[in-house]
Tab-separated table of C-alpha atoms (C1' of nucleotides) in Angstrom:
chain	number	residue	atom	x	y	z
A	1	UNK	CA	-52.171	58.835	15.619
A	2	UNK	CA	-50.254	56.920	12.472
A	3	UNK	CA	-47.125	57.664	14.428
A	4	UNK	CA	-47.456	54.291	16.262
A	5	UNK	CA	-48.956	52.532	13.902
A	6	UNK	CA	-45.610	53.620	11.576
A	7	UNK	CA	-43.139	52.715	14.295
A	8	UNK	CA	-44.749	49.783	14.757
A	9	UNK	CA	-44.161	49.487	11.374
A	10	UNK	CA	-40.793	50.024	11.520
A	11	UNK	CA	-39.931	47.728	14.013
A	12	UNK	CA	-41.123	45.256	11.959
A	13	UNK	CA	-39.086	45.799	8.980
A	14	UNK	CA	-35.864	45.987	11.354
A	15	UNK	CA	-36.631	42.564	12.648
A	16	UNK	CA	-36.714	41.760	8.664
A	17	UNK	CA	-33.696	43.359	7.171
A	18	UNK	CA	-31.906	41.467	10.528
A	19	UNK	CA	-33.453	38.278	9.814
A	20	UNK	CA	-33.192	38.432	6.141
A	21	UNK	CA	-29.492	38.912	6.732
A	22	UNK	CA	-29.341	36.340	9.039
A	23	UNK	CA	-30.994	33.926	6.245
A	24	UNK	CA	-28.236	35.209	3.729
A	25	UNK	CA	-25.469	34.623	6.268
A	26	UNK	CA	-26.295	31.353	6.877
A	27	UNK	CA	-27.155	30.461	3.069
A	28	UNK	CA	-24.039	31.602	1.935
A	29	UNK	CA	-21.469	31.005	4.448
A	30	UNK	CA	-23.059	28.344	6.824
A	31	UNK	CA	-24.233	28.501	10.777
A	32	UNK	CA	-21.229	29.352	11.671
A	33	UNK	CA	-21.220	32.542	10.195
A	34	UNK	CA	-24.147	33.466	11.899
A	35	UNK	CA	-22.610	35.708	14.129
A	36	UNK	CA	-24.374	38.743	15.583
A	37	UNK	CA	-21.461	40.536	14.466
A	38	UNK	CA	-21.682	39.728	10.984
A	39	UNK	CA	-25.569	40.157	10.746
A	40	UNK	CA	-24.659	43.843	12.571
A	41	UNK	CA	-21.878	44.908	9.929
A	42	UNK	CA	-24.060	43.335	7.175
A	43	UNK	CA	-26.723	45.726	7.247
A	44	UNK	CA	-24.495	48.682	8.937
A	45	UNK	CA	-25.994	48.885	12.406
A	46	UNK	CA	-23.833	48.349	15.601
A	47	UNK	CA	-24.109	44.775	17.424
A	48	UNK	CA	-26.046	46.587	20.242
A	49	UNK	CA	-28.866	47.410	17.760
A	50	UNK	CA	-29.322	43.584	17.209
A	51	UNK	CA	-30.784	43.288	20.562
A	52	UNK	CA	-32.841	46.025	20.259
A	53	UNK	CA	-35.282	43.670	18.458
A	54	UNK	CA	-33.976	40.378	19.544
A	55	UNK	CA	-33.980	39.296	22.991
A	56	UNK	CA	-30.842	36.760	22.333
A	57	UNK	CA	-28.741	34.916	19.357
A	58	UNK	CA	-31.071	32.179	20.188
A	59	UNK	CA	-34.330	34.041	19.042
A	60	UNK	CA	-32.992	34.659	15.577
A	61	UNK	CA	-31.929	30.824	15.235
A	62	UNK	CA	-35.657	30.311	16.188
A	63	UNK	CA	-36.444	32.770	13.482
A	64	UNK	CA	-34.406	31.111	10.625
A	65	UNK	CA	-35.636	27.700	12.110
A	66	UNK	CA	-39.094	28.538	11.272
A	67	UNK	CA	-37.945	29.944	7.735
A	68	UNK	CA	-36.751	26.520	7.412
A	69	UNK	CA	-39.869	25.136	8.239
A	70	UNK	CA	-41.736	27.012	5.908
A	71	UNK	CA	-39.374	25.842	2.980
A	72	UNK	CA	-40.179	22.237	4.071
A	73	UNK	CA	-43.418	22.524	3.994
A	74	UNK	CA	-43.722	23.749	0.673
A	75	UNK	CA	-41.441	21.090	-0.528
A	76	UNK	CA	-42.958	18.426	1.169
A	77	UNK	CA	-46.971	19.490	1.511
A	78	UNK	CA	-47.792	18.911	-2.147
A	79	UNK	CA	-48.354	14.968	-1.701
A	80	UNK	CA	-51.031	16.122	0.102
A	81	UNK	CA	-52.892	16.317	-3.415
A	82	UNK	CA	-52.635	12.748	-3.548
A	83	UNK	CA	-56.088	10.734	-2.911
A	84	UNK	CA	-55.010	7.359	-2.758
A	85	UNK	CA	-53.539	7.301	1.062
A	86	UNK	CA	-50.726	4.880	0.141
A	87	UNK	CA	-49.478	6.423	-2.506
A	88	UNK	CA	-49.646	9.611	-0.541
A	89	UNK	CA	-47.605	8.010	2.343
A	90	UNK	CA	-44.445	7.435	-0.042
A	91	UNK	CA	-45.037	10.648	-2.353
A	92	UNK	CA	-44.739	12.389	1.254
A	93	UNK	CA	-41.481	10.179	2.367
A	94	UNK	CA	-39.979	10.738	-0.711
A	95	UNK	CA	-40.312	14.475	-0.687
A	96	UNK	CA	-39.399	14.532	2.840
A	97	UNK	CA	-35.976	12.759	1.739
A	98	UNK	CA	-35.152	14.793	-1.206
A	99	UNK	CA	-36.000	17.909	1.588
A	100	UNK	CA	-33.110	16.793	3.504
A	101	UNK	CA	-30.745	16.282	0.447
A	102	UNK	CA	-31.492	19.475	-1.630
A	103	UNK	CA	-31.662	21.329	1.658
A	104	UNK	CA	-28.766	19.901	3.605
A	105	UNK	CA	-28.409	23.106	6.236
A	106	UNK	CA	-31.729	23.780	6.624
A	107	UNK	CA	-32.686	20.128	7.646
A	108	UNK	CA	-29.698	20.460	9.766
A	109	UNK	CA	-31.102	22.802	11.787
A	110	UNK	CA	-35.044	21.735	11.959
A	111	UNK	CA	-34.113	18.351	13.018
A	112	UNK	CA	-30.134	18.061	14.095
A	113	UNK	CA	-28.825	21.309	15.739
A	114	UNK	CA	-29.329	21.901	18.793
A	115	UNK	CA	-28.791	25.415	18.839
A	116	UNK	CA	-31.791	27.434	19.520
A	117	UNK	CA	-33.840	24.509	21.471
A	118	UNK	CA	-34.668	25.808	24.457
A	119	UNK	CA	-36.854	28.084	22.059
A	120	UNK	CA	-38.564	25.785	19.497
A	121	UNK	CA	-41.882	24.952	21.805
A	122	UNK	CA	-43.605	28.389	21.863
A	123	UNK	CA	-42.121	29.325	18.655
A	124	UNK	CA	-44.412	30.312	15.588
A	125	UNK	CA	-42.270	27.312	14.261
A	126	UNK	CA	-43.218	24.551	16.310
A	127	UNK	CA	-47.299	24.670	15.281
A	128	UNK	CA	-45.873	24.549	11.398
A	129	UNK	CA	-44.057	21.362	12.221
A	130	UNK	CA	-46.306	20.023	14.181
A	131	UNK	CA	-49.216	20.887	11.126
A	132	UNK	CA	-47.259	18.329	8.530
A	133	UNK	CA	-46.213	16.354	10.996
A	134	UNK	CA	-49.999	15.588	11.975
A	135	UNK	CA	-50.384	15.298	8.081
A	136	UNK	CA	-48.089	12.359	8.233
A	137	UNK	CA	-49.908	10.372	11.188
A	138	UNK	CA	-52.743	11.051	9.770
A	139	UNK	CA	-51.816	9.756	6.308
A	140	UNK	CA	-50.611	7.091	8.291
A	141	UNK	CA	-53.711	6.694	10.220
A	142	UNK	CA	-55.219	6.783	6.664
A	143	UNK	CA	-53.433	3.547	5.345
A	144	UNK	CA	-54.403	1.715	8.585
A	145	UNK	CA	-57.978	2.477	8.263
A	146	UNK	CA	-57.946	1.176	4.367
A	147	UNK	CA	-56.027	-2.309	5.526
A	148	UNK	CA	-53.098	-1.049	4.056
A	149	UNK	CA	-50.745	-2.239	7.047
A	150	UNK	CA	-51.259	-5.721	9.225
A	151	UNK	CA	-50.491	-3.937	12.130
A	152	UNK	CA	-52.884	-1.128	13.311
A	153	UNK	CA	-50.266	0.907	15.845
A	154	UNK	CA	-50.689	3.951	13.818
A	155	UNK	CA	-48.268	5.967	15.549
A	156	UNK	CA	-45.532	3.056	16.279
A	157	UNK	CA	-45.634	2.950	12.532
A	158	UNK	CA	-45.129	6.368	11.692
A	159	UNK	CA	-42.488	6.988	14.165
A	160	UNK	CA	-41.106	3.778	12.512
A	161	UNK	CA	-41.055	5.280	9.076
A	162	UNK	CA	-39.800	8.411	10.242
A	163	UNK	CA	-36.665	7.459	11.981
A	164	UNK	CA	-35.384	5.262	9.069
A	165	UNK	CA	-36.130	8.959	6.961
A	166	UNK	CA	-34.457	10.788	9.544
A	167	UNK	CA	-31.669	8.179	9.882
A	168	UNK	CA	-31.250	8.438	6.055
A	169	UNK	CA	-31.245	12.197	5.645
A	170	UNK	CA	-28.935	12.912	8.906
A	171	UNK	CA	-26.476	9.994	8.395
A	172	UNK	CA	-26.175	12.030	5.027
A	173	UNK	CA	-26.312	15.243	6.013
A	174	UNK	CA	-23.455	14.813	9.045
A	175	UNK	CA	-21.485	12.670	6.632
A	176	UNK	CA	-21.130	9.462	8.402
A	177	UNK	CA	-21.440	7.777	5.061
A	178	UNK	CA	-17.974	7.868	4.238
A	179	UNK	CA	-17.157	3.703	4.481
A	180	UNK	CA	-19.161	3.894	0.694
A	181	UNK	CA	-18.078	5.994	-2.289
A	182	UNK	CA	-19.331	9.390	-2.775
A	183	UNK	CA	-20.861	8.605	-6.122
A	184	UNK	CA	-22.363	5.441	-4.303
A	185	UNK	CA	-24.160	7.512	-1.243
A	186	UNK	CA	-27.643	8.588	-3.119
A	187	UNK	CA	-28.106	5.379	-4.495
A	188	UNK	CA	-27.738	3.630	-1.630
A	189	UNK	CA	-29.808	5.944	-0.107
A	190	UNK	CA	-32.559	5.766	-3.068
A	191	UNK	CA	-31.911	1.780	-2.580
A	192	UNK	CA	-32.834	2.058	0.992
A	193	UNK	CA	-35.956	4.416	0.513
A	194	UNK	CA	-37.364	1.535	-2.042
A	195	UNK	CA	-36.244	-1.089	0.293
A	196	UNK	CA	-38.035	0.176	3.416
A	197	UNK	CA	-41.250	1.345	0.696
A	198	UNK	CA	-41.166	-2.106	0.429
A	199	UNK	CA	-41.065	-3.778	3.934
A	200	UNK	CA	-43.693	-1.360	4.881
A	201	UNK	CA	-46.010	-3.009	2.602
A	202	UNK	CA	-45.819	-5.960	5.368
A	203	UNK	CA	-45.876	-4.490	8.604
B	1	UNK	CA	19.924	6.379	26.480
B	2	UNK	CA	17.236	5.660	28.269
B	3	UNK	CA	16.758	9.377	28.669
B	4	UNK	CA	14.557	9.857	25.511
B	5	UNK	CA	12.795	6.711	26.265
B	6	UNK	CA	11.170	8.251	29.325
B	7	UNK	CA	11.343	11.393	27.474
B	8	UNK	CA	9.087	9.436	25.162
B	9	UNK	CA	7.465	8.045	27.984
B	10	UNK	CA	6.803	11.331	29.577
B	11	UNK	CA	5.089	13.113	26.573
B	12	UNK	CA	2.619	9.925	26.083
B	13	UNK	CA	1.707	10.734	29.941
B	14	UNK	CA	1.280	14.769	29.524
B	15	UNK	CA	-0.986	13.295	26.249
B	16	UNK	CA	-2.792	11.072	28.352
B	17	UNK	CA	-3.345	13.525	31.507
B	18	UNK	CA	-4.593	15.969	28.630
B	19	UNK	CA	-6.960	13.833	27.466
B	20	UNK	CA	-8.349	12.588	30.459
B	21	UNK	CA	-9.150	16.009	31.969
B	22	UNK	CA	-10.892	16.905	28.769
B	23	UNK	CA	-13.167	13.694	28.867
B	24	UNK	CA	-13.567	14.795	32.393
B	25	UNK	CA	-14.877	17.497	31.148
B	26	UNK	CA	-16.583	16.056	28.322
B	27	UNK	CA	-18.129	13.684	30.829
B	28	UNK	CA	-19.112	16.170	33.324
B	29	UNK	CA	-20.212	19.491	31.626
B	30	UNK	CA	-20.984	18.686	27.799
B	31	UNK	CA	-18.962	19.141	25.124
B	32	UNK	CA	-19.553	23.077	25.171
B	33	UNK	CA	-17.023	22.842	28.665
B	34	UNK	CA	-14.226	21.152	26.486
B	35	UNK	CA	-12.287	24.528	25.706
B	36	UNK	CA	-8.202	24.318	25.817
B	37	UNK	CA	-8.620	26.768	28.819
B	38	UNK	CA	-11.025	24.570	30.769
B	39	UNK	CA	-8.408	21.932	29.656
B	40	UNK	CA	-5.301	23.447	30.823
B	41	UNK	CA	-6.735	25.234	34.267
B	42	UNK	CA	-7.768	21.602	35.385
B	43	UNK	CA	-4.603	20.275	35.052
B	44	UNK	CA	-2.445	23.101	36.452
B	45	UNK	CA	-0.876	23.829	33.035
B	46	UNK	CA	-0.852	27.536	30.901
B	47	UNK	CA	-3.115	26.930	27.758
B	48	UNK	CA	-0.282	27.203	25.456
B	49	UNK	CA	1.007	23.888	26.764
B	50	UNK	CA	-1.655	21.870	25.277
B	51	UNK	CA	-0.437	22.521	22.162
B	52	UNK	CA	2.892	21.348	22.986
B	53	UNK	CA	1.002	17.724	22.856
B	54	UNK	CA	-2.216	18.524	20.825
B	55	UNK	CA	-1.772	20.112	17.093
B	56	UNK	CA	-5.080	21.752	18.021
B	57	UNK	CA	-8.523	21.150	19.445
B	58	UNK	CA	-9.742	18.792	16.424
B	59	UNK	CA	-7.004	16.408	17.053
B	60	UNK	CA	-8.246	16.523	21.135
B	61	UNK	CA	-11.841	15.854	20.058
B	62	UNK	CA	-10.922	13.271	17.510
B	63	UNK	CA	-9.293	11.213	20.702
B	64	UNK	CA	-12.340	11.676	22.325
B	65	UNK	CA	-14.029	9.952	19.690
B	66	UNK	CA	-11.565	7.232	19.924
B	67	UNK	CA	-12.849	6.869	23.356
B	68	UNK	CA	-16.050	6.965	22.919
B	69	UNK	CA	-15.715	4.230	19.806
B	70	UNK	CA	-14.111	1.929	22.312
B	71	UNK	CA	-16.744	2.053	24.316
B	72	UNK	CA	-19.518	1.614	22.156
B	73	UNK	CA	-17.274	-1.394	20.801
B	74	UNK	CA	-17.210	-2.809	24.672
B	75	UNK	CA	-21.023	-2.313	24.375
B	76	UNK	CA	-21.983	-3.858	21.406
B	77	UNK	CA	-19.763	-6.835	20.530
B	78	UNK	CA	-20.885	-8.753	23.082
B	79	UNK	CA	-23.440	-9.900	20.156
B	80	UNK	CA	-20.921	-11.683	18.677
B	81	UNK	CA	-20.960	-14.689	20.710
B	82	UNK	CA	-24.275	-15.663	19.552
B	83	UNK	CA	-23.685	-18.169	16.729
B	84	UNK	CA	-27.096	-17.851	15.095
B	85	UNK	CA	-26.810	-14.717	12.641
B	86	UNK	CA	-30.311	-13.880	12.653
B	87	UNK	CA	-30.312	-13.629	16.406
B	88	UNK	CA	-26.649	-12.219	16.530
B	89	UNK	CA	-28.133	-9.405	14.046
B	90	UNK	CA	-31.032	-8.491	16.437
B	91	UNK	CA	-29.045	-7.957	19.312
B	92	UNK	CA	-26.725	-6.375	17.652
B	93	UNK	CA	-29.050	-3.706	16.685
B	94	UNK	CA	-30.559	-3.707	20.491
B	95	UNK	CA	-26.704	-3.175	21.782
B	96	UNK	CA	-26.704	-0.317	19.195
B	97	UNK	CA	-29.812	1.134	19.934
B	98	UNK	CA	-28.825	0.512	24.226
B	99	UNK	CA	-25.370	2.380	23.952
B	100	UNK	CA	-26.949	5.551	22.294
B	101	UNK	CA	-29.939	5.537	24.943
B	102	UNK	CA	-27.097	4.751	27.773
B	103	UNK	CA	-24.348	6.983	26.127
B	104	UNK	CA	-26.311	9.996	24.727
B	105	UNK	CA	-23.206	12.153	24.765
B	106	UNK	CA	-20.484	9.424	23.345
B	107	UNK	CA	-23.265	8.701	20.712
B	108	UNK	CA	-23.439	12.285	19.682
B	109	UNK	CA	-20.001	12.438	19.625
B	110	UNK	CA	-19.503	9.524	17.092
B	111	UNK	CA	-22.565	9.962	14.726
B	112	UNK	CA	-23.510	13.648	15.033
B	113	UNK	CA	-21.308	15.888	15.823
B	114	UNK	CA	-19.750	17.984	12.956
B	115	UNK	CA	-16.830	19.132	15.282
B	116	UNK	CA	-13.667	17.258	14.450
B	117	UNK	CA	-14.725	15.613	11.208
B	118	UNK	CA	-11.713	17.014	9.629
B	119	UNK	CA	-9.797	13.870	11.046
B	120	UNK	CA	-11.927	10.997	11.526
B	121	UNK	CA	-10.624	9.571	8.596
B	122	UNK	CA	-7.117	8.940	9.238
B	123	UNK	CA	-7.551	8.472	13.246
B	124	UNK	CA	-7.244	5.216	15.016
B	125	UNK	CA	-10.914	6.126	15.500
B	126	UNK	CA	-11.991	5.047	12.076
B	127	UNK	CA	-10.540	1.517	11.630
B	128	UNK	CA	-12.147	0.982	15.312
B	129	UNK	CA	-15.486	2.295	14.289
B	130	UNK	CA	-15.189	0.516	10.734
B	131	UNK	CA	-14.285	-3.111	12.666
B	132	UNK	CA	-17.668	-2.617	14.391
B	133	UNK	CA	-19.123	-1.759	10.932
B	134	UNK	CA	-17.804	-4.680	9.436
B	135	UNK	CA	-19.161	-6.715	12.006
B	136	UNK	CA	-22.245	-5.818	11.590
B	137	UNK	CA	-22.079	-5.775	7.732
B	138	UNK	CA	-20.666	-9.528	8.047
B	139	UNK	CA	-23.601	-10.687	10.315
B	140	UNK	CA	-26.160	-9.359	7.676
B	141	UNK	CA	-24.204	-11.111	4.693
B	142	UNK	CA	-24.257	-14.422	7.143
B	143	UNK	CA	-28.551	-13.872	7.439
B	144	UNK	CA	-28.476	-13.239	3.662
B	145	UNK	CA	-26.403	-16.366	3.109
B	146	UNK	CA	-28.776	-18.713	5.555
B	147	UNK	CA	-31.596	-16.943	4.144
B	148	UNK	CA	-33.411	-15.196	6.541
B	149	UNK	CA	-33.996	-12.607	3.946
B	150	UNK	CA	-35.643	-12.780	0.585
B	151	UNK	CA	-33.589	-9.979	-0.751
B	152	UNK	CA	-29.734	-10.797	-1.605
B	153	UNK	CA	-29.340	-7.568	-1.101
B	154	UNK	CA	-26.738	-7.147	2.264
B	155	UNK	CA	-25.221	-3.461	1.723
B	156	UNK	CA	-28.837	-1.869	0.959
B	157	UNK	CA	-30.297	-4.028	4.309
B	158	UNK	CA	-27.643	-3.354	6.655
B	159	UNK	CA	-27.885	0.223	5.264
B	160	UNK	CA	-31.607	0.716	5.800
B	161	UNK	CA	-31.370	-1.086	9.186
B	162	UNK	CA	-28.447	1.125	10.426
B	163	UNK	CA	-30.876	4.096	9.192
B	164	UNK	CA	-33.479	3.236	11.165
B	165	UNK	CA	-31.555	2.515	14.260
B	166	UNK	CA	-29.406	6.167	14.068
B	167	UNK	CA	-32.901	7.957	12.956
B	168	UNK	CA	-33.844	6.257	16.425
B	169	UNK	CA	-31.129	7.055	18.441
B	170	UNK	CA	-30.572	10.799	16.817
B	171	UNK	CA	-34.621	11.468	17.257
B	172	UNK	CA	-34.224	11.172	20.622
B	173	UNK	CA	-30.397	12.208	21.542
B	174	UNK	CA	-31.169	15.861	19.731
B	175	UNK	CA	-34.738	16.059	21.387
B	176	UNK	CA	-37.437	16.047	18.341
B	177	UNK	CA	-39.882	13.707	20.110
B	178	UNK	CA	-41.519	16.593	21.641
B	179	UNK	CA	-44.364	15.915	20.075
B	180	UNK	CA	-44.642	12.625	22.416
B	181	UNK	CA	-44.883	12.751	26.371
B	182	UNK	CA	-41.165	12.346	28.087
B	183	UNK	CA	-42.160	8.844	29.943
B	184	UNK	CA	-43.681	7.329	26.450
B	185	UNK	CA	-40.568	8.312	24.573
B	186	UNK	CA	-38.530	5.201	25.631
B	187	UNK	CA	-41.861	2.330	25.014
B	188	UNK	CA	-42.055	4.127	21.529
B	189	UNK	CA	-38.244	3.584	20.620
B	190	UNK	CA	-38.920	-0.233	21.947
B	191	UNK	CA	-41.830	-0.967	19.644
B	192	UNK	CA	-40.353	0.759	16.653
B	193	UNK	CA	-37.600	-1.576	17.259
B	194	UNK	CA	-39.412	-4.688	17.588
B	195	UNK	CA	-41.568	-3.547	14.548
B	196	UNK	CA	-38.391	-2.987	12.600
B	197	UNK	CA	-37.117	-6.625	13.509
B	198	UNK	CA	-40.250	-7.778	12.086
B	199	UNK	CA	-40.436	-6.005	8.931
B	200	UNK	CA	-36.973	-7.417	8.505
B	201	UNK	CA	-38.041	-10.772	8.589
B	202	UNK	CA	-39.778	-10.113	4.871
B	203	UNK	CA	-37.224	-7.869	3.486
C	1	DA	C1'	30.403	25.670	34.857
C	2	DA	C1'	28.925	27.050	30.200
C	3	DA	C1'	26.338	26.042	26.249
C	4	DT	C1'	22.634	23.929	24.249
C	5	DA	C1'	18.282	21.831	23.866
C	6	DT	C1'	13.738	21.099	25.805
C	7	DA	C1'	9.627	22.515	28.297
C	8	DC	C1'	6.718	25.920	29.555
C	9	DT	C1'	4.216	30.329	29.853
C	10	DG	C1'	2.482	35.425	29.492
C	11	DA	C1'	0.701	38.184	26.485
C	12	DA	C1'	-1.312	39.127	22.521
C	13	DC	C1'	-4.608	38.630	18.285
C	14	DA	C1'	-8.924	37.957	16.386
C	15	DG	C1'	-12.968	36.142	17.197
C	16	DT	C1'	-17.632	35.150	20.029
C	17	DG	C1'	-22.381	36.698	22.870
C	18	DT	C1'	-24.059	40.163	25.780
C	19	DT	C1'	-24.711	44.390	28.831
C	20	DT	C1'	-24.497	49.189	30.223
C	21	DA	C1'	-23.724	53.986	30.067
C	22	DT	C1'	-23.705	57.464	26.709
C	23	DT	C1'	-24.830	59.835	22.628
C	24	DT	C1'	-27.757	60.797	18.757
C	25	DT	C1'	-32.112	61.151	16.700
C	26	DT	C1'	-36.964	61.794	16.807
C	27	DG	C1'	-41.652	63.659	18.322
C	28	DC	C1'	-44.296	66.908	20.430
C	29	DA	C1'	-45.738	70.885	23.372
C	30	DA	C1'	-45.005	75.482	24.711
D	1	DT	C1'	-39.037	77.728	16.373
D	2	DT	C1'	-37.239	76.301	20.534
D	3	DG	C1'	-36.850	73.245	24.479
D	4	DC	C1'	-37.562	68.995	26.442
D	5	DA	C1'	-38.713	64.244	26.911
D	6	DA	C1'	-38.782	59.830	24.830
D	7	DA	C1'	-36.917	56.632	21.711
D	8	DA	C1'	-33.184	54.640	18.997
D	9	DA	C1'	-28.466	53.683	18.185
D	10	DT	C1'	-23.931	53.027	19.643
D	11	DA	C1'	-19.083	52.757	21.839
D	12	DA	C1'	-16.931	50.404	25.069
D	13	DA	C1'	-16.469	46.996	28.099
D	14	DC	C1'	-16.825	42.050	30.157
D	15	DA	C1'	-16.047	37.368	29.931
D	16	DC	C1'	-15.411	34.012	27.064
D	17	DT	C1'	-13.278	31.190	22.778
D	18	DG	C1'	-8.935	29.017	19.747
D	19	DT	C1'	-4.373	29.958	18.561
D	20	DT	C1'	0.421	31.903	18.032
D	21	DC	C1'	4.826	33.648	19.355
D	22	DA	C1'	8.454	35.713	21.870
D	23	DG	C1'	10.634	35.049	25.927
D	24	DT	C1'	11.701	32.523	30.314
D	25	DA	C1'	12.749	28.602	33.113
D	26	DT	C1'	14.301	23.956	33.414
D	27	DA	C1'	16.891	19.988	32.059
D	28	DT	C1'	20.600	17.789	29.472
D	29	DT	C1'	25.015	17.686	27.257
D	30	DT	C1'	29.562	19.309	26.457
DNA sequence: AAATATACTGAACAGTGTTTATTTTTGCAA
DNA sequence: TTGCAAAAATAAACACTGTTCAGTATATTT
């Protein structure tokens, strides 16, 4: 009985070639061209077909969310090598940062659209944030337990850190830096990632 | 010829009843309900009309944004009575942080919505938003000045502290504090605040 | 009252997500 | 191999979206 074991198969690699498309779609032209349309006429199947193997639009947004997850995670997970726990902490924020600027639509949509929410909970996607983001309170946790910080409110810390990252990357990434220069904008905003490096050292 | 005075008179009205139905809207049903049909149905007017007064839905949104900068101006300058800068800066930044908590839907509107960004720019919106930027850029240069601050540094510190307080705001306006329980959400935004205030203090 | 200028609208175009009835393709038993 | 059932794919429709344009109705001027 390989028959259902093949179609199984099969199913899978639909859900791929749609996805994939998806991916390219939204690489290439942006969200907006995400349409089930285009992802239909891209790999020559009617629109119907789409929801053969997708409940809604908002499943394959969940899909390409977690494909963005994965690509942050591999961008950002190396600093993990790091022993020294400090050191690890701003390896991590820095990678985080250059995450959002080298991947401006994919950190759109992990951590500004609001698209496919309704989904990201009992996504595949939501354990693989959660994993690094665990690796960053606990990195955190890390530099409390070695006296690195005054304060010992491990997690007001880390959510601390992380909204002057986010606040960086998103104030960037929705272009509501326009009152300074273009040329100005990554300095500033390698400036500020020294600056707050810096006033972490005396929380 | 006062004819094409109220002529004159008239249009600003039909611009003004336009408007209000789609903050109405805005208000009422999210931004999603603002289409030129919702628009024109609520005021007893064929779609087409709209753009009698409106070159086209950007320019509608854009006034929005006016309205919403207006109020978060009415919010936040309140702060400016208090003659001490330090002081003046802190609640500043509480005001800031209060109208996004208050306002989630003007905030979104003004710091992360992609929508109309065609025209910010050259909207009254802009100089309105950039007087309240100014004011707070000011209030830094006046801690900087009465050293509160070690650093001499006033675009990079009123830069990392406006990062900080959008990454705050934005975290929890596009709902990625999942990963903390709903009623803690609000006492974590606090402390991070009052943690950010005092890493400040040794910038 | 006739001509002109202004205000307004119905209908259409090209999109969007999604559903349903229908057709085509596939798999298997007689 | 043929006939039939199950599975897969689709055409067409529905209800939306922003926008344009030709034509109609109203108001103003001559």
């Amino acid at each position: 009985m390989g028959i259902i074991e093949r179609k199984e198969r099969e199913k899978e690699e639909m859900r791929r070639l749609i996805l994939d498309a998806a991916l390219r779609l939204f690489r290439e032209k942006g969200l907006d061209a995400v349409s089930i349309r285009n992802i239909a006429e891209s790999i020559e199947y009617s629109p119907a077909t789409i929801y053969l193997y997708y409940k809604d639009k908002s499943e394959i947004l969940s899909a390409l969310q977690y494909e963005a997850a994965a690509v942050k995670r591999d961008h950002v997970m190396p600093a993990a090598a790091i022993e020294n726990p400090w050191e690890r902490l701003v390896e991590f924020g820095r990678r985080y940062v250059d995450f959002g600027m080298k991947h401006p639509d994919l950190y759109d949509l992990l951590f500004i659209t609001r698209a496919p929410m309704e989904f990201i909970e009992n996504q595949q996607c939501w354990p693989l944030g959660m994993a690094v983001h665990s690796f960053f309170t606990e990195t955190v946790q890390a530099c409390v337990d070695q006296r690195y910080f005054k304060s010992t409110d491990t997690e007001t810390i880390a959510y601390t850190l992380w909204c002057h990252a986010h606040g960086l990357v998103s104030l960037f990434v929705r272009e509501r830096m326009r009152m300074y220069p273009e040329e100005k904008r990554q300095e500033l905003a390698q400036k500020s990632f020294t600056m707050i490096v810096k006033m972490a050292e005396s929380i």
